[in-house]
Amino acid sequence: MTGHSWSVPETEVVQSIRDHLDGRAGDPDGPPAVLATVVGVEGNAYRRPGAKMLLGADGEGVGAITAGCLEEDLASVAARIRETGTPEVVTYDLMDDEDDVWGLGVGCNGIIDVLLEPLTETYRPAVDALEEGRDVAVATVLDGGDGPLARGDRAYYRPDEGTLRTPDGEVATGWPEELTGPAGDLAGRGRGDTLAFDVDGTTVDLFVDGVAAPTDLVVFGTGHDVGPVTELAARNDFRVTVVGFRGAVDLADRFPDADRTLTTSPARLGEDLRLDDRTHAVVMTHNFVDDRIVVETLLDAGVAYVGLMGPRERFEEMLEAFADEGRTFDESELAPLYTPVGLDLGGGSPYQIAHSIVAEVLAVSNDRDPRHLKEREGPIHERVNVGDGDDGGSDGGGSGADADAPTQ
Amino acid sequence: MTGHSWSVPETEVVQSIRDHLDGRAGDPDGPPAVLATVVGVEGNAYRRPGAKMLLGADGEGVGAITAGCLEEDLASVAARIRETGTPEVVTYDLMDDEDDVWGLGVGCNGIIDVLLEPLTETYRPAVDALEEGRDVAVATVLDGGDGPLARGDRAYYRPDEGTLRTPDGEVATGWPEELTGPAGDLAGRGRGDTLAFDVDGTTVDLFVDGVAAPTDLVVFGTGHDVGPVTELAARNDFRVTVVGFRGAVDLADRFPDADRTLTTSPARLGEDLRLDDRTHAVVMTHNFVDDRIVVETLLDAGVAYVGLMGPRERFEEMLEAFADEGRTFDESELAPLYTPVGLDLGGGSPYQIAHSIVAEVLAVSNDRDPRHLKEREGPIHERVNVGDGDDGGSDGGGSGADADAPTQ
C-alpha cells in the first residue's frame, strides 16, 4: 500500500467506495478495487466488525481495519483477489506472537477475520441508503455450505422498509426469513456481527453489517467559532448543516467541512429543515432573539439534542422571556437541552471549546455518560447481543464484537 | 480584515507574533502589526481576558478576541494605532443593543476592554519563554495615573526565576513589588486579570497576562492511529512529541502535526525525554512489552497523566507481568494511569477514538471532571480570585475574568 489515507472519517471510506463505483476513482477499465471488511474480532485488534478498507488497484488504500498491523499483508491478498475475482475470508491470528510478527514494528494482539471481495455494483444499495440518510444492513454470505448461496452473495435490509432485497432491488428469495430481526437491530445500532442460519437444512454463515446513517448535526450560527465545530464534527462522521440568517452569504466557502449550508430566517426553520428525534443541534448565533426562536423550534420538534452556547444566566433570561409570552417548558421538554454547551474539559481557545462541544454531541448521540473509560463499571468489551437493545448480555452467540465501546 | 485565520490554535497566534518580530511576516520596513489583547470582559463576549489577535498591516488577522463581533471594527482602530504608534484601550459595550449593532449579522453581548498596541520587541520575552516551555506573566500598564509608568510599559515575571524584569532583561524598578504574587499565580494558571496597585501614591492599572507554557503530550506509538491523536492534540494547543522505537523512520513526515518526533528504545526513554510532573503521555505502541516498559518508566517519573490504549484485561495482564518480576504499584502510584484511555463517548472510528483521548487529556490537564457543563454545580462564571488556587471565591477584585470555565 502506498497511500496514507488511513485516518479518514468513516464517511470518507463510503465516499471512496462511491467514487470507485461511479468510475471517478481508479481505472474504470482496469481491475476492480477490493473491499476488505472485518467480519470477526477476538482480542485486542482495534477496529470493530464492519470496519472497512478499500484497496485500489493503484496501491492506494482508504480506511483501515487495524492500526497498521495487517494493512501491508492485505494489499498482497487484494492483488490475488483482483486476479481471481473470488471473495475470500482470511483469518489472522496475532494472539501468540505479538512482537513484530508482520515485520512492521507494530505489535498487534488478537484474532481477526477479514472478508476481501472485488468491489462491484452489488454494494451500491448500501452507498445509496447512506446518501439518503437511511440505516441499512448488508448481509453477505461468508460460507454457504452445500446450498445455493455462495460466498459474497448479498442481500439488503432497511428497517424503514422492512423487506429483504437483492442488490437489484428484487425481494430476496432463498435467504433466511429470521434474518430481518437481527438485521434491523444491527442497522439501527451501526454494528456488525457474524450469524449462522439454517436454510433448508444447510448452515449458512452471514456477516450482517449494520450501517447506521450518519447522525445529523445542525449548527445555527455563522460566527468564526462555527468553523472549528463544523470541522471537528465532520471528522467525527456527523453530517453537518450550517444554518445562517438574514442573507448570510458564502457559507459553503466559509465552512467547507459542512455537508450543507442554508440561509433562511428563524421563522422558516420548520419548513427548510427536517427536524426530528434524530436531529442534533448546536445553537450559537450569539443573538439572543435568534437563539430563542431556534431553541423553541427545536424543542417543539422533539429533537434529540440541543446544545446552546452561553452562560447559564443567559438561558435563565431566555426562560423569563418565554414566560413573558406565556410559554413554559416542563422538565421533560428541557431534557434534550444542554446549556452551557459542551463537556467540562477546561480550556478556552476556539478549538478547545469546539472539542468540548463535539465530545458532548458524540456522548449524547451514542447514549453515553461521558466519564473516563477507566471509571466505567463492568467490562467495556461486551459481546453483541443481537435483538436485545441493552448492553448487558454476553450470550448472543456473537463473534466477539464490541457492543458499544471502542475496541482498544 | 481580509484574512480568515480566526480559528487557529493559540500556539499559532504566538507563532505569528514571532514571525512578525523576526521579520518573516509582514513588511519589516512597513508599519508594525498591532497586537490586540482582551484585558477585561463582562457578560457574554466569548473569549477570556488574555485572548489575543494580531492585526497585520496587510489586513491579515490571526487569532480572535470575540466570535466575529468586533474584529472588523478593531481593524480600523489598528490602522489608527499604526499611524500614531500609541497604545490605546478601547471599550465596547454590547450589553444594551445586541441585534446586529456592528452591522455584522452577529449579535454579541457584554462589555469588553481591548488593549491595542504596536507589536514591538518589548513582547519578545513572552515568545521566548513559551518557546522554552516556561510559564510567564506579562504585566502591561493600562493606566499609569500621574506616575512615571506609561500605558504600554511592560515587565515580565517568570515563576521559575522569581524576578520582575524589564523587556531588556534588567531587574525592573519602579514597579509594584506586590505584583509578583498574583503574577506567579496567573502565569501558572494561564489566566489574565486587570489589577490596581499603589505606586508611590499613584494608582496604576496593570493587565497581568499569565501565559502558561503549552502542556507537553508525548505519544508513544507509530501506528496509523497515532495521526488523529497528534492532529487533534496540536489543535488543542498541546506540544506533541511522537516517540517511535526500533529505528522507526519518517516520523516527522508521517506526523506533521507533532512539534517533535523521536526514535529511541524503550530502555533509553529516561535519557532522551524530559519526563516530569507536567508531562502527559498516551501509550499506544500496540506492543505489550513496549507498552509495559513505557508505562513503568512514566509512572516512575511521576508524570501527570498516562493514557494506556487497550482493554482493561490487557492492563491486568500487564500488572501480573510486573508482579512476576516483583514489581508492584500501590493505588497512589497508579492514580495518573487511565486505561482504557479516553472518555466514554461511544464511537469506534479512528477520529472518534482520538477525540475521546484528547478530550480526556484536556480534562485531566485542566483538573476537570469531564461531565456535561449543564450538570456542573455552581456558577461556571467565577471571577479570578488571585492568589487563591481554588475556584470558589468571587471576592478577588478581578475584572470579571472566568477562573477556569470557557467563556460562552
Short mmCIF file of C-alpha atoms in Angstrom, two decimals, chain A residues 1 3-4 6-10 43-44 46-48 64 66-69 71 98-100 104-109 191 222-228 231-232 235-238 245-246 254 284-290 308-314 317 334-360 362-366 368-381 404-408, chain B residues 1 3-4 6-10 43-44 46-48 64 66-69 71 98-100 104-109 191 222-228 231-232 235-238 245-246 254 284-290 308-314 317 334-360 362-366 368-381 404-408:
data_model
loop_
_atom_site.label_atom_id
_atom_site.label_comp_id
_atom_site.label_asym_id
_atom_site.label_seq_id
_atom_site.Cartn_x
_atom_site.Cartn_y
_atom_site.Cartn_z
CA MET A 1 0.00 0.00 0.00
CA GLY A 3 -1.38 5.55 0.12
CA HIS A 4 -1.67 7.08 3.57
CA TRP A 6 -5.83 5.64 6.90
CA SER A 7 -7.03 8.23 9.31
CA VAL A 8 -10.09 9.35 7.42
CA PRO A 9 -13.59 9.59 8.80
CA GLU A 10 -15.77 6.57 8.03
CA GLY A 43 -8.84 -9.79 21.46
CA ASN A 44 -7.06 -6.54 21.01
CA TYR A 46 -8.51 -2.20 17.45
CA ARG A 47 -11.34 -1.94 14.95
CA ARG A 48 -14.83 -3.39 15.20
CA ALA A 64 -8.16 0.76 7.82
CA THR A 66 -6.33 -2.32 12.24
CA ALA A 67 -3.81 0.26 13.40
CA GLY A 68 -1.32 -0.82 10.79
CA CYS A 69 -0.96 -4.44 11.86
CA GLU A 71 -2.61 -3.49 6.05
CA GLU A 98 2.75 -10.12 19.21
CA ASP A 99 6.25 -8.87 18.73
CA ASP A 100 6.56 -7.56 15.26
CA LEU A 104 6.02 -3.77 10.67
CA GLY A 105 7.38 -2.76 14.03
CA VAL A 106 3.84 -2.70 15.35
CA GLY A 107 2.65 -5.49 17.56
CA CYS A 108 -0.99 -6.46 17.44
CA ASN A 109 -2.94 -8.75 19.60
CA ARG A 191 -22.94 -2.70 14.49
CA THR A 222 -22.11 31.89 11.21
CA GLY A 223 -19.52 33.37 13.56
CA HIS A 224 -15.90 32.39 13.35
CA ASP A 225 -16.47 29.97 16.20
CA VAL A 226 -18.66 27.82 13.95
CA GLY A 227 -15.68 26.74 11.84
CA PRO A 228 -13.90 24.55 14.42
CA GLU A 231 -14.55 20.76 11.19
CA LEU A 232 -14.36 18.54 14.26
CA ARG A 235 -14.12 14.41 11.30
CA ASN A 236 -16.32 12.50 13.72
CA ASP A 237 -18.70 11.44 10.93
CA PHE A 238 -21.55 13.81 11.67
CA PHE A 245 -29.91 34.02 8.95
CA ARG A 246 -30.50 37.39 7.29
CA ARG A 254 -16.60 29.72 4.80
CA MET A 284 -24.51 29.59 18.63
CA THR A 285 -25.88 32.59 16.77
CA HIS A 286 -24.72 34.93 19.58
CA ASN A 287 -28.04 36.71 19.10
CA PHE A 288 -30.44 36.36 21.98
CA VAL A 289 -33.62 36.66 19.95
CA ASP A 290 -32.45 34.30 17.20
CA LEU A 308 -26.97 26.15 23.50
CA MET A 309 -23.86 28.28 23.76
CA GLY A 310 -23.79 30.85 26.52
CA PRO A 311 -23.72 31.01 30.29
CA ARG A 312 -26.47 29.56 32.43
CA GLU A 313 -27.71 33.04 33.33
CA ARG A 314 -28.39 33.78 29.69
CA GLU A 317 -33.12 35.15 30.93
CA LEU A 334 -35.99 20.64 28.55
CA ALA A 335 -34.23 17.27 28.84
CA PRO A 336 -32.64 17.49 25.36
CA LEU A 337 -31.28 20.97 26.10
CA TYR A 338 -27.66 21.28 27.20
CA THR A 339 -26.52 24.74 28.28
CA PRO A 340 -23.79 25.81 28.72
CA VAL A 341 -22.98 23.58 25.75
CA GLY A 342 -20.15 21.08 25.96
CA LEU A 343 -18.29 18.88 28.37
CA ASP A 344 -16.33 20.38 31.23
CA LEU A 345 -12.84 19.91 29.81
CA GLY A 346 -11.41 23.31 30.70
CA GLY A 347 -9.64 25.29 28.02
CA GLY A 348 -10.95 28.44 26.40
CA SER A 349 -9.46 28.54 22.91
CA PRO A 350 -11.82 28.23 19.94
CA TYR A 351 -10.64 24.68 19.23
CA GLN A 352 -10.82 23.63 22.86
CA ILE A 353 -14.40 24.89 23.09
CA ALA A 354 -15.28 23.14 19.83
CA HIS A 355 -13.64 19.95 21.08
CA SER A 356 -15.76 20.00 24.21
CA ILE A 357 -18.94 20.65 22.19
CA VAL A 358 -18.31 17.82 19.73
CA ALA A 359 -17.38 15.50 22.61
CA GLU A 360 -20.74 16.24 24.18
CA LEU A 362 -20.80 12.32 20.49
CA ALA A 363 -21.65 11.19 24.01
CA VAL A 364 -25.32 12.14 23.76
CA SER A 365 -25.77 10.67 20.28
CA ASN A 366 -24.20 7.42 21.49
CA ARG A 368 -23.10 7.55 26.87
CA ASP A 369 -22.26 9.02 30.22
CA PRO A 370 -19.04 10.85 29.31
CA ARG A 371 -16.88 9.69 32.18
CA HIS A 372 -13.39 8.33 31.96
CA LEU A 373 -13.47 4.85 30.42
CA LYS A 374 -11.25 3.90 33.36
CA GLU A 375 -14.20 4.56 35.66
CA ARG A 376 -16.79 2.73 33.63
CA GLU A 377 -18.31 -0.11 35.56
CA GLY A 378 -18.25 -3.60 34.16
CA PRO A 379 -16.32 -4.82 31.17
CA ILE A 380 -16.03 -2.42 28.28
CA HIS A 381 -15.83 -5.33 25.91
CA ASP A 404 -20.79 -0.13 22.08
CA ALA A 405 -17.33 0.52 23.43
CA PRO A 406 -14.46 1.38 21.17
CA THR A 407 -12.21 -1.60 20.68
CA GLN A 408 -8.81 -0.78 22.07
CA MET B 1 -9.68 42.40 7.86
CA GLY B 3 -7.71 37.20 6.44
CA HIS B 4 -9.65 34.25 7.78
CA TRP B 6 -9.54 33.11 13.20
CA SER B 7 -9.88 29.53 14.15
CA VAL B 8 -6.26 28.78 14.82
CA PRO B 9 -4.82 27.23 17.94
CA GLU B 10 -3.44 29.76 20.43
CA GLY B 43 -21.06 39.31 30.16
CA ASN B 44 -21.26 37.09 27.16
CA TYR B 46 -16.88 34.62 24.34
CA ARG B 47 -13.13 34.92 24.89
CA ARG B 48 -11.27 35.35 28.12
CA ALA B 64 -9.62 36.47 17.55
CA THR B 66 -14.65 37.55 20.02
CA ALA B 67 -16.62 35.33 17.68
CA GLY B 68 -16.67 37.94 14.97
CA CYS B 69 -18.40 40.68 16.94
CA GLU B 71 -12.98 42.14 14.56
CA GLU B 98 -27.38 43.07 20.81
CA ASP B 99 -29.11 42.96 17.49
CA ASP B 100 -26.58 43.46 14.81
CA LEU B 104 -22.18 42.08 11.00
CA GLY B 105 -25.25 39.99 11.40
CA VAL B 106 -23.78 38.60 14.60
CA GLY B 107 -25.09 39.87 17.89
CA CYS B 108 -22.78 39.92 20.86
CA ASN B 109 -23.48 40.51 24.46
CA ARG B 191 -5.16 33.39 33.19
CA THR B 222 3.78 4.98 15.33
CA GLY B 223 0.68 3.17 14.10
CA HIS B 224 -1.82 4.88 11.85
CA ASP B 225 -3.96 5.58 14.88
CA VAL B 226 -1.32 7.99 16.18
CA GLY B 227 -2.05 10.50 13.40
CA PRO B 228 -5.52 11.61 14.51
CA GLU B 231 -3.58 16.23 14.92
CA LEU B 232 -6.34 16.83 17.45
CA ARG B 235 -5.24 21.80 17.51
CA ASN B 236 -5.87 21.92 21.25
CA ASP B 237 -2.52 23.60 21.91
CA PHE B 238 -0.63 20.63 23.28
CA PHE B 245 11.07 2.54 18.66
CA ARG B 246 13.35 0.23 16.67
CA ARG B 254 4.16 10.89 8.91
CA MET B 284 -0.34 3.19 22.08
CA THR B 285 2.52 1.12 20.70
CA HIS B 286 0.22 -1.93 20.37
CA ASN B 287 3.16 -3.93 21.65
CA PHE B 288 2.66 -5.44 25.08
CA VAL B 289 6.31 -5.45 26.09
CA ASP B 290 6.98 -1.92 24.83
CA LEU B 308 -2.84 3.47 28.02
CA MET B 309 -4.68 2.13 24.99
CA GLY B 310 -6.15 -1.32 25.27
CA PRO B 311 -8.85 -3.13 27.19
CA ARG B 312 -8.80 -3.39 30.96
CA GLU B 313 -7.91 -7.09 30.79
CA ARG B 314 -4.71 -6.24 28.95
CA GLU B 317 -2.13 -8.95 32.36
CA LEU B 334 -1.50 4.13 39.63
CA ALA B 335 -3.60 7.29 40.04
CA PRO B 336 -2.13 9.00 36.93
CA LEU B 337 -2.86 5.91 34.81
CA TYR B 338 -6.02 5.90 32.69
CA THR B 339 -6.84 2.65 30.92
CA PRO B 340 -8.76 2.10 28.76
CA VAL B 341 -7.66 5.51 27.56
CA GLY B 342 -10.23 8.18 26.78
CA LEU B 343 -13.64 9.41 27.76
CA ASP B 344 -16.68 7.23 27.24
CA LEU B 345 -18.12 8.98 24.20
CA GLY B 346 -19.00 5.90 22.15
CA GLY B 347 -17.91 5.74 18.55
CA GLY B 348 -15.22 3.47 17.18
CA SER B 349 -13.74 5.26 14.18
CA PRO B 350 -10.10 6.37 14.38
CA TYR B 351 -11.11 10.03 14.76
CA GLN B 352 -13.77 9.27 17.33
CA ILE B 353 -11.28 7.34 19.43
CA ALA B 354 -8.73 10.14 19.07
CA HIS B 355 -11.38 12.70 20.02
CA SER B 356 -12.16 10.81 23.19
CA ILE B 357 -8.46 10.50 24.06
CA VAL B 358 -7.71 14.20 23.56
CA ALA B 359 -10.87 15.11 25.49
CA GLU B 360 -9.56 13.08 28.40
CA LEU B 362 -7.71 18.12 28.20
CA ALA B 363 -9.88 17.35 31.21
CA VAL B 364 -7.03 15.88 33.25
CA SER B 365 -4.56 18.62 32.35
CA ASN B 366 -7.15 21.23 33.35
CA ARG B 368 -11.67 18.93 35.42
CA ASP B 369 -14.33 16.34 36.00
CA PRO B 370 -15.47 15.80 32.41
CA ARG B 371 -19.19 15.97 32.94
CA HIS B 372 -21.68 17.98 30.96
CA LEU B 373 -21.25 21.68 31.74
CA LYS B 374 -25.01 21.66 32.18
CA GLU B 375 -24.54 19.42 35.22
CA ARG B 376 -21.74 21.37 36.78
CA GLU B 377 -22.68 22.67 40.18
CA GLY B 378 -22.46 26.34 40.95
CA PRO B 379 -21.86 29.15 38.51
CA ILE B 380 -19.49 28.40 35.69
CA HIS B 381 -18.51 32.05 35.58
CA ASP B 404 -11.39 28.22 34.65
CA ALA B 405 -14.52 27.76 32.63
CA PRO B 406 -14.71 28.60 28.98
CA THR B 407 -16.49 31.88 28.46
CA GLN B 408 -19.61 31.24 26.45
#
